[in-house]
Every structure is written in structure tokens, then in C-alpha cells.
Coordinates of C-alpha atoms in Angstrom, one line a residue:
X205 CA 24.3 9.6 12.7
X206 CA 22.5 7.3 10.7
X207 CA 19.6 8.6 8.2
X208 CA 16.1 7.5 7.5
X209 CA 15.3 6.1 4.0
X210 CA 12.5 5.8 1.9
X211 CA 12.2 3.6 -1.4
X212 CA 10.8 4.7 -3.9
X213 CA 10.1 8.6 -2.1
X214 CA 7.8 9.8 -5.0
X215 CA 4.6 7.7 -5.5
X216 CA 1.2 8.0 -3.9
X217 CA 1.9 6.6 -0.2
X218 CA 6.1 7.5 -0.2
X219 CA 5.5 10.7 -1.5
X220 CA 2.1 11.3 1.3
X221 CA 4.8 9.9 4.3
X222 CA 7.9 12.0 3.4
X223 CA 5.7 15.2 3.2
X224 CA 4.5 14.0 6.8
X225 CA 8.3 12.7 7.9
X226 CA 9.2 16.4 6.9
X227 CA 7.5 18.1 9.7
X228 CA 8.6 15.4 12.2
X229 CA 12.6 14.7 11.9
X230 CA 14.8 17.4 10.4
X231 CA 15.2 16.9 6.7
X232 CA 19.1 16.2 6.9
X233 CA 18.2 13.2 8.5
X234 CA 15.8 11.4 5.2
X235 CA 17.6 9.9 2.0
X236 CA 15.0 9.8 -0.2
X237 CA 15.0 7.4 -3.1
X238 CA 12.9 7.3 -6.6
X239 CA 13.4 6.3 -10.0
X240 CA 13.3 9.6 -11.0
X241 CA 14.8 12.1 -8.4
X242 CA 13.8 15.2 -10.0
X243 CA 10.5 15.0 -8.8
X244 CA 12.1 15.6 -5.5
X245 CA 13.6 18.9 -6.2
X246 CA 11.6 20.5 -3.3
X247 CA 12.6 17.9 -0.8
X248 CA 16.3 18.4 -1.7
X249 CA 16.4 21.9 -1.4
X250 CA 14.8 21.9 2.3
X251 CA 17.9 19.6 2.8
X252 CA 17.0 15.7 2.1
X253 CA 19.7 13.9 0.5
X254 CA 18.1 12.6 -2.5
X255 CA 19.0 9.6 -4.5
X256 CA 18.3 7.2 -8.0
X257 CA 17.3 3.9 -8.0
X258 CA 15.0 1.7 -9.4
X259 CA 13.3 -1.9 -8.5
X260 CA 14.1 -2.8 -11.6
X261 CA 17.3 -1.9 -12.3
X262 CA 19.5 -4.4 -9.4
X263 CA 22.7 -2.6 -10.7
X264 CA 20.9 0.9 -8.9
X265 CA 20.0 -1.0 -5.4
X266 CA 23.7 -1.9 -5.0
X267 CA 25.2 1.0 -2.6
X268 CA 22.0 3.4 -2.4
X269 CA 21.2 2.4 1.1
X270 CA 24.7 3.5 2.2
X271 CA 24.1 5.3 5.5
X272 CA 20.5 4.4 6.0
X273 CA 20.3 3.2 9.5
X274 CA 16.1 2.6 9.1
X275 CA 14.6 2.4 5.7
X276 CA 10.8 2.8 4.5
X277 CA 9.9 0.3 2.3
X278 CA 7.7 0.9 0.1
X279 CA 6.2 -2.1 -2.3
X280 CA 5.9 -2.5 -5.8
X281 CA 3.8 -1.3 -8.0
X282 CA 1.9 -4.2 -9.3
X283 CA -0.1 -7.3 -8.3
X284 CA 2.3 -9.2 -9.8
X285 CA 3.2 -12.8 -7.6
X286 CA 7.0 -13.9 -8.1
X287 CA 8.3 -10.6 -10.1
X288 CA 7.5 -8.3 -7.2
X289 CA 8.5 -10.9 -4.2
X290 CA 11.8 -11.1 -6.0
X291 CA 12.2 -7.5 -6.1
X292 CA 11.1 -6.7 -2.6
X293 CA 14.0 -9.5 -1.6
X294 CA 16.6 -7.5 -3.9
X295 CA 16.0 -4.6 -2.1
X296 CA 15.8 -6.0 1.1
X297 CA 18.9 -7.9 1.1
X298 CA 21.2 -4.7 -0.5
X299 CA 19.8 -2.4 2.4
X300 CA 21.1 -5.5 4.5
X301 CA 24.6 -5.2 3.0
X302 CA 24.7 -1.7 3.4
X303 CA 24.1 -1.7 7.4
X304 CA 20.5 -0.8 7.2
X305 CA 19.1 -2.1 11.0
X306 CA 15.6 -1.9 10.8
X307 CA 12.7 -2.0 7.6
X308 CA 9.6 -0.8 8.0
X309 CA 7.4 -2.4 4.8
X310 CA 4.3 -1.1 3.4
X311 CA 2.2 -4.3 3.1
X312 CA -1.6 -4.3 2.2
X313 CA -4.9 -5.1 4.2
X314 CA -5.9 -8.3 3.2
X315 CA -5.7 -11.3 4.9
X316 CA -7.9 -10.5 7.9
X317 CA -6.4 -10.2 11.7
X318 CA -3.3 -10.0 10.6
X319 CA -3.4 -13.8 9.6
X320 CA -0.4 -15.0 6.9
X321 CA -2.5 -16.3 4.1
X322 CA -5.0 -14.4 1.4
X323 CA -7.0 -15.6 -1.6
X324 CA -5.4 -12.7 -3.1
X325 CA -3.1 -12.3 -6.3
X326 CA -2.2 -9.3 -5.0
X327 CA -1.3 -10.4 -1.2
X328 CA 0.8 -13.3 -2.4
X329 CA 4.0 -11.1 -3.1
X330 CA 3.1 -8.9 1.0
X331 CA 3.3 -12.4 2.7
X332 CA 6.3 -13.7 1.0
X333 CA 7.8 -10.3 2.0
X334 CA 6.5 -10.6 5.7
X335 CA 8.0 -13.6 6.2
X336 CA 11.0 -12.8 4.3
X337 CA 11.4 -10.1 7.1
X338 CA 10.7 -12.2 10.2
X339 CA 12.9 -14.7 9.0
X340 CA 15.8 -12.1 9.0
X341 CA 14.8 -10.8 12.1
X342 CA 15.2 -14.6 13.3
X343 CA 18.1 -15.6 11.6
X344 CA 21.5 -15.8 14.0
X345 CA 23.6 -13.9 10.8
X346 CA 21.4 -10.9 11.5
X347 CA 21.4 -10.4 15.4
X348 CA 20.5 -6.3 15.1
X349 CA 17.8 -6.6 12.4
X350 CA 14.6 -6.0 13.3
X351 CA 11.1 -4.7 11.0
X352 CA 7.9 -3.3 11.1
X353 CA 5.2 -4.5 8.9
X354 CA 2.7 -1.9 8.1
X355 CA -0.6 -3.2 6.7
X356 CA -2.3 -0.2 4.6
X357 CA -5.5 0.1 4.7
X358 CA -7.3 -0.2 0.7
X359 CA -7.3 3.5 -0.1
X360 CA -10.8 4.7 -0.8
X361 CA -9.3 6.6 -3.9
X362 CA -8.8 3.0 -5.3
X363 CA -12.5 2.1 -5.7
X364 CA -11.9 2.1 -9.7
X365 CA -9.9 -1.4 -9.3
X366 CA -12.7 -2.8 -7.4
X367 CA -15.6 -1.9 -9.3
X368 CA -14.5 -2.9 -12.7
X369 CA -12.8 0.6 -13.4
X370 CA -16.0 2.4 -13.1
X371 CA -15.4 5.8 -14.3
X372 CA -17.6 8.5 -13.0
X373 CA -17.1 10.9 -15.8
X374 CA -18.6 8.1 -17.6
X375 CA -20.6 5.9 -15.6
X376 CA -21.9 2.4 -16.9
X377 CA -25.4 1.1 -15.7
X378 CA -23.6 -2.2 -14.5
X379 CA -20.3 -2.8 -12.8
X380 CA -19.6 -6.3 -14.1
X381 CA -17.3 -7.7 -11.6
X382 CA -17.1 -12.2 -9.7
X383 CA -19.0 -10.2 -6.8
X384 CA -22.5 -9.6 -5.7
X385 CA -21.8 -6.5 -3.7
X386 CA -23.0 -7.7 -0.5
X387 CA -20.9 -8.0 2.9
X388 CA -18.1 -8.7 4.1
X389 CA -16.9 -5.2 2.8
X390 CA -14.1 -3.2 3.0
X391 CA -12.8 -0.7 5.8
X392 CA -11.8 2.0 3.2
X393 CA -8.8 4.5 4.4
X394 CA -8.2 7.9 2.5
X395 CA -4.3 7.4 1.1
X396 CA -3.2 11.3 2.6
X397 CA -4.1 9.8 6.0
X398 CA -2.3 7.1 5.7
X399 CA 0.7 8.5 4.8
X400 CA 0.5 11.0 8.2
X401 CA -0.2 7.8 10.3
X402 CA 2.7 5.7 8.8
X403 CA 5.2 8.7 8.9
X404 CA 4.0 9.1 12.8
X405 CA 5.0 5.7 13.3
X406 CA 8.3 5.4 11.7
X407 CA 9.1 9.2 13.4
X408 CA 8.7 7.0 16.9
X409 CA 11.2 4.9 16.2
X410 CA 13.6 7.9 15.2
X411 CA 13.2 9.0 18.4
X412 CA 13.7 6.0 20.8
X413 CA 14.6 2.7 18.7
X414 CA 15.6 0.9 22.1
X415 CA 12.0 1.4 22.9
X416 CA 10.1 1.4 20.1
X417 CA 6.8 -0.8 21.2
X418 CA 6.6 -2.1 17.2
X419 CA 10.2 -4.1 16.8
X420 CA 9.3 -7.4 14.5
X421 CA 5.2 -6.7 14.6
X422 CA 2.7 -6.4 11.9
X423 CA 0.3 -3.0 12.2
X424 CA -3.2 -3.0 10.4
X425 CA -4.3 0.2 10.2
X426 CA -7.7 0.7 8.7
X427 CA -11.0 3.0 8.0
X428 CA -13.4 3.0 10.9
X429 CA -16.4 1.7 9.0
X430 CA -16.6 -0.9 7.0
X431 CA -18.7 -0.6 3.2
X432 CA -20.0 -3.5 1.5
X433 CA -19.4 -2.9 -2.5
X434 CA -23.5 -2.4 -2.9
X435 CA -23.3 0.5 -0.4
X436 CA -19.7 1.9 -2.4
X437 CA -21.7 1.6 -5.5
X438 CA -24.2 3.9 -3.8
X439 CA -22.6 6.2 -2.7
X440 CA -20.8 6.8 -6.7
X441 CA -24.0 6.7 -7.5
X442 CA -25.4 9.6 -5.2
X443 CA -21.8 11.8 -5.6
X444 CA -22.6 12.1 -9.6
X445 CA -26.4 12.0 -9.9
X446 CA -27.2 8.3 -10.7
X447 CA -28.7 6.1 -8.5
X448 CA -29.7 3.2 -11.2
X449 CA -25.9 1.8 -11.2
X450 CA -26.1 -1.7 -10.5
X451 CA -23.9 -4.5 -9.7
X452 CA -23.8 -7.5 -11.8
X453 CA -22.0 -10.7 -10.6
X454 CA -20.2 -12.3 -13.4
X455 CA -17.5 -15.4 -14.0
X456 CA -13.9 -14.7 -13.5
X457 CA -13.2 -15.1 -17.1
X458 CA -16.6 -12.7 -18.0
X459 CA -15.1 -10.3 -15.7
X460 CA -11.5 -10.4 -17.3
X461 CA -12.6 -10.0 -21.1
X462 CA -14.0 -6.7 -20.3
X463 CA -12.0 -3.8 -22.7
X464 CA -10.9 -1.8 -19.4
X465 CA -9.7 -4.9 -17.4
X466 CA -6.7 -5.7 -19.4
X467 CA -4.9 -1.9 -20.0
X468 CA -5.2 -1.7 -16.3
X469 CA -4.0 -5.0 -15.2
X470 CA -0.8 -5.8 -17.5
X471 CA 2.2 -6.3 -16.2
X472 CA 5.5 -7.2 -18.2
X473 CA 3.5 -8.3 -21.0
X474 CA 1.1 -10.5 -19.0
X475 CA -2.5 -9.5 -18.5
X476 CA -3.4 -10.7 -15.1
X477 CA -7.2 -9.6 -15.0
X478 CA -8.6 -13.3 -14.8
X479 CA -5.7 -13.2 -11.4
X480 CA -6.9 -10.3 -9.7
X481 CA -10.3 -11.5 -9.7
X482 CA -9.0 -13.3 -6.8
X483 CA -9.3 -10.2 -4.9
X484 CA -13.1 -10.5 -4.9
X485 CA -13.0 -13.9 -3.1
X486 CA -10.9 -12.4 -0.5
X487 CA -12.9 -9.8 0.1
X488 CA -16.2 -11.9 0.1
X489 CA -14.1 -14.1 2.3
X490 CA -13.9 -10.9 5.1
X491 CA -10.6 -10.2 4.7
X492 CA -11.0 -6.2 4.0
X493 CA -13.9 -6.3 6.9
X494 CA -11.6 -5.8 9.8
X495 CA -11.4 -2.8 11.6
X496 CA -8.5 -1.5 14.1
X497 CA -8.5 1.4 16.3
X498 CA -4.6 2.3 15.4
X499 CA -5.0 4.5 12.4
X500 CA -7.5 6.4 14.6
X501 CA -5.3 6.7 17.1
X502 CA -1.9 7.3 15.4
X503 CA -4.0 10.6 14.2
X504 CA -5.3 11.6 17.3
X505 CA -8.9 11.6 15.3
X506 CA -11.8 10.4 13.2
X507 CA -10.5 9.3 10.1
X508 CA -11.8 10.5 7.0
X509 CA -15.2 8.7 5.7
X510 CA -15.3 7.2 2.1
X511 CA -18.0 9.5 0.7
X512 CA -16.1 12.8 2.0
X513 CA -12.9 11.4 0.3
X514 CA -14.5 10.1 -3.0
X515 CA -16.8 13.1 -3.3
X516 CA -13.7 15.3 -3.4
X517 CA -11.8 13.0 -5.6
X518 CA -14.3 13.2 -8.0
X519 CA -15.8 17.1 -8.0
X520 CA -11.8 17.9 -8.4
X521 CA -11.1 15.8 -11.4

């Protein structure tokens, strides 16, 4: 019988959905993939065949997807454009080689309804990848592939990367950021929640791939409410005792200079904190505003509010 993969296994989201996948398909069944495979120790001894390999590293992708009938995607770890594309593609197209039918790809939630272009830096490399996938899926030399594109919500533990890397052990007066805090905002989705939702979805297809009601579709799942960055700013404000933070809209280039900006936003040797300033337009443009019911559904509940998922973030740090 074929296995489930996921790649990489141990980050934020792969590591929430395999502790999810865990409790839904028997762990024989998952090959799970990192860079570094010791930090799935626990997961191999319950019985998951673990494996090395490493975006980076093409030599590693080669035969690690042997056996993998559906694989997890998972993207990344950057905002980089043409770097991460390329590597999403490398991955893609060695799963491909090694029989893999069907990808399920962790994609982000910009770019509205589920529409194929963002203002976004960080988007740029998610639609390339889309369409990457549903060109595949199309294409007459792949007749059995199909995917799933899974649109995460912006986790509400991520709030740092949109408000200047506010830190609320020690807050600034003003968040200097190319935004004025009002709406659109953002529907804001704690990560552990996505991680159950996204593992419930790929466990459906485990079960029933003939029927599986997702074959080639992109899913948005999101928060149910929708914060402007003013109301986020807030709410930081009320969890730690200071209500005088302010927002102060700034240039692009004002917004990049800042100390924090560049540490944060470096990739292979290239600080791209004047780029994701594009990420402010997008969301001024509505792109984080819209709000599905399928997260809330996938979970059979409420999803967890930003304030109960910050608050905690913060008390426990």
C-alpha cells in the first residue's frame, strides 16, 4: 500500500498536521521528511518511517518520495520570489518521478477569493506553485495526477511580521510600518488549528481518493472574524498593559531601514524588507479580509479568537 508523506514533517504547520494525521491513519502509513530527522524520534518510534532531506539540498529530493502515494507539501520557509518557486518545482517534479499521485500544498491566504494574483512578495512564489500544480494535473504526460491547494490562513502567532516586529516584552510607543491600521484587515487563524483542519482534510482523501470532493481545488481556510491592524494593535496593547501604542504610517523605504526589519527579513544574503512591504498593500487591498466557513467546519467548532491565542502566546513566553 502506498504511504502518506509530509515535506519537511518538523516545522510549525508540518509538525501541528502530523501530530493531528497521528490520531487519524495508522502511523505505518506517514513517511515523514525533515532536514533534520532526529527531531522526529517520537514519531518513529510509534512507527512512522522517517526520512532526510532538504529543499536545499536537490541531491536529498532525488528518491525520498519512493513509496509515497499522496504527499503533504509543505512550502518554504521564506518570502523569497524565484529561490522558493524553484524549490517548490524541485520537489514537486522528484515526488512526480517517484510515483507520487496526488500533492496537497500548503499555500498562504492572500490574494482574496481564491483569485491567482497578489501585491504580495510573499504570494508570488504560492501562485507560481498553484499553477505549477494545475498545470500538471492538466497536462496529458500526467493523466493520474491530481492536487489540493490548501490556502492557510495568516496565523495569529505571526502578528510580529506585521507590525514591525513589535516585541511585547519590549513594546515600542509606535509600530512604524507603509500602513495606517485601518480596514481591510485580516481573518487571523491560530497555527495548532490549522494543522488539525489540514490533517482532517488530507485524512479524507486517505480514506476514499476516488471520492475525495477536493481533487485539483484550492481551500481557503480562515479565522472567523476579521481584525483591522488598529484593532490587533489594541488588543497587544490591552494583553501587556499598554494602551498608548500607536500606529505610525511610514514609506516603504522608512519602514525597511528600521534595525529589526533586516535580521528578520534576509534571505541568502539579500535583505528583502523594502519587498515585504508589499504585504501591506495587499492587505490594504482586502486580500486577508475574506472569511470562509471551512476551517470552522473541518473542526466541527468555533475557531480560536486572536486575543485568546495571542494572550496565551505571550503570558507563556
Amino acid at each position: 500500500m502506498s504511504k502518506l508523506g509530509v515535506f519537511p514533517a518538523s516545522g510549525g504547520l508540518g509538525g501541528s498536521t502530523v501530530q493531528h494525521l497521528l490520531s487519524l491513519v495508522p502511523a505505518q502509513n506517514l513517511v515523514l521528511i525533515a532536514r533534520k530527522p532526529d527531531q522526529l524520534a517520537a514519531e518513529s518510534r510509534q512507527g512512522a518511517v522517517v526520512r532526510r532531506a532538504d529543499y536545499d539540498d536537490e541531491s536529498t529530493l532525488e528518491r525520498v518520495f519512493e513509496g509515497i502515494g499522496a504527499l503533504f507539501l509543505i512550502s518554504y520557509a521564506s518570502c523569497e520570489h524565484q529561490h522558493r518557486s524553484q524549490a517548490h518545482r524541485t520537489a514537486i517534479n522528484a515526488a512526480l518521478r517517484n510515483g507520487v499521485k496526488h500533492i496537497f500544498y500548503s499555500s498562504l491566504a492572500f490574494a482574496g477569493d481564491l483569485r491567482k494574483e497578489s501585491a504580495a512578495l510573499v504570494m508570488q512564489a504560492h501562485l507560481d506553485t498553484e499553477a505549477y500544480l494545475d498545470e500538471l494535473a492538466h497536462s496529458p504526460a500526467h493523466p493520474n495526477f491530481t492536487y489540493t491547494v490548501i490556502r492557510e490562513g495568516l496565523y495569529s502567532e505571526s502578528f510580529p511580521i506585521y507590525t514591525a516586529f513589535f516585541n511585547p516584552a519590549a513594546p515600542v510607543d509606535e509600530i512604524k510600518i507603509p500602513h495606517d491600521g485601518s480596514g481591510p484587515g485580516i481573518a487571523w487563524v491560530k497555527r495548532e488549528e490549522l494543522g488539525e483542519a489540514t490533517a482532517k482534510i488530507i485524512a479524507t482523501y486517505t480514506h476514499n481518493p476516488l471520492a475525495y470532493p477536493y481533487l485539483n481545488r484550492t481551500l481557503l481556510l480562515t479565522g472567523a472574524k476579521v481584525l483591522t491592524l488598529a484593532e490587533v494593535v489594541g488588543i497587544l496593547g490591552r494583553i501587556i498593559g499598554k494602551r498608548d501604542i500607536r500606529i505610525k504610517r511610514v514609506s516603504a523605504d522608512e519602514y525597511a531601514a528600521q534595525p529589526q526589519c533586516a535580521p528578520n527579513l534576509t534571505y541568502h544574503g539579500v535583505d528583502l524588507s523594502k519587498d515585504w512591504a508589499t504585504a501591506w498593500q495587499a492587505i490594504a487591498n482586502g486580500e486577508c479580509s475574506v472569511v470562509t466557513p471551512l476551517l470552522r467546519d473541518t473542526l466541527g467548532r468555533e475557531p480560536e479568537d486572536f486575543e485568546t491565542t495571542v494572550r496565551r502566546q505571550i503570558e507563556s513566553a
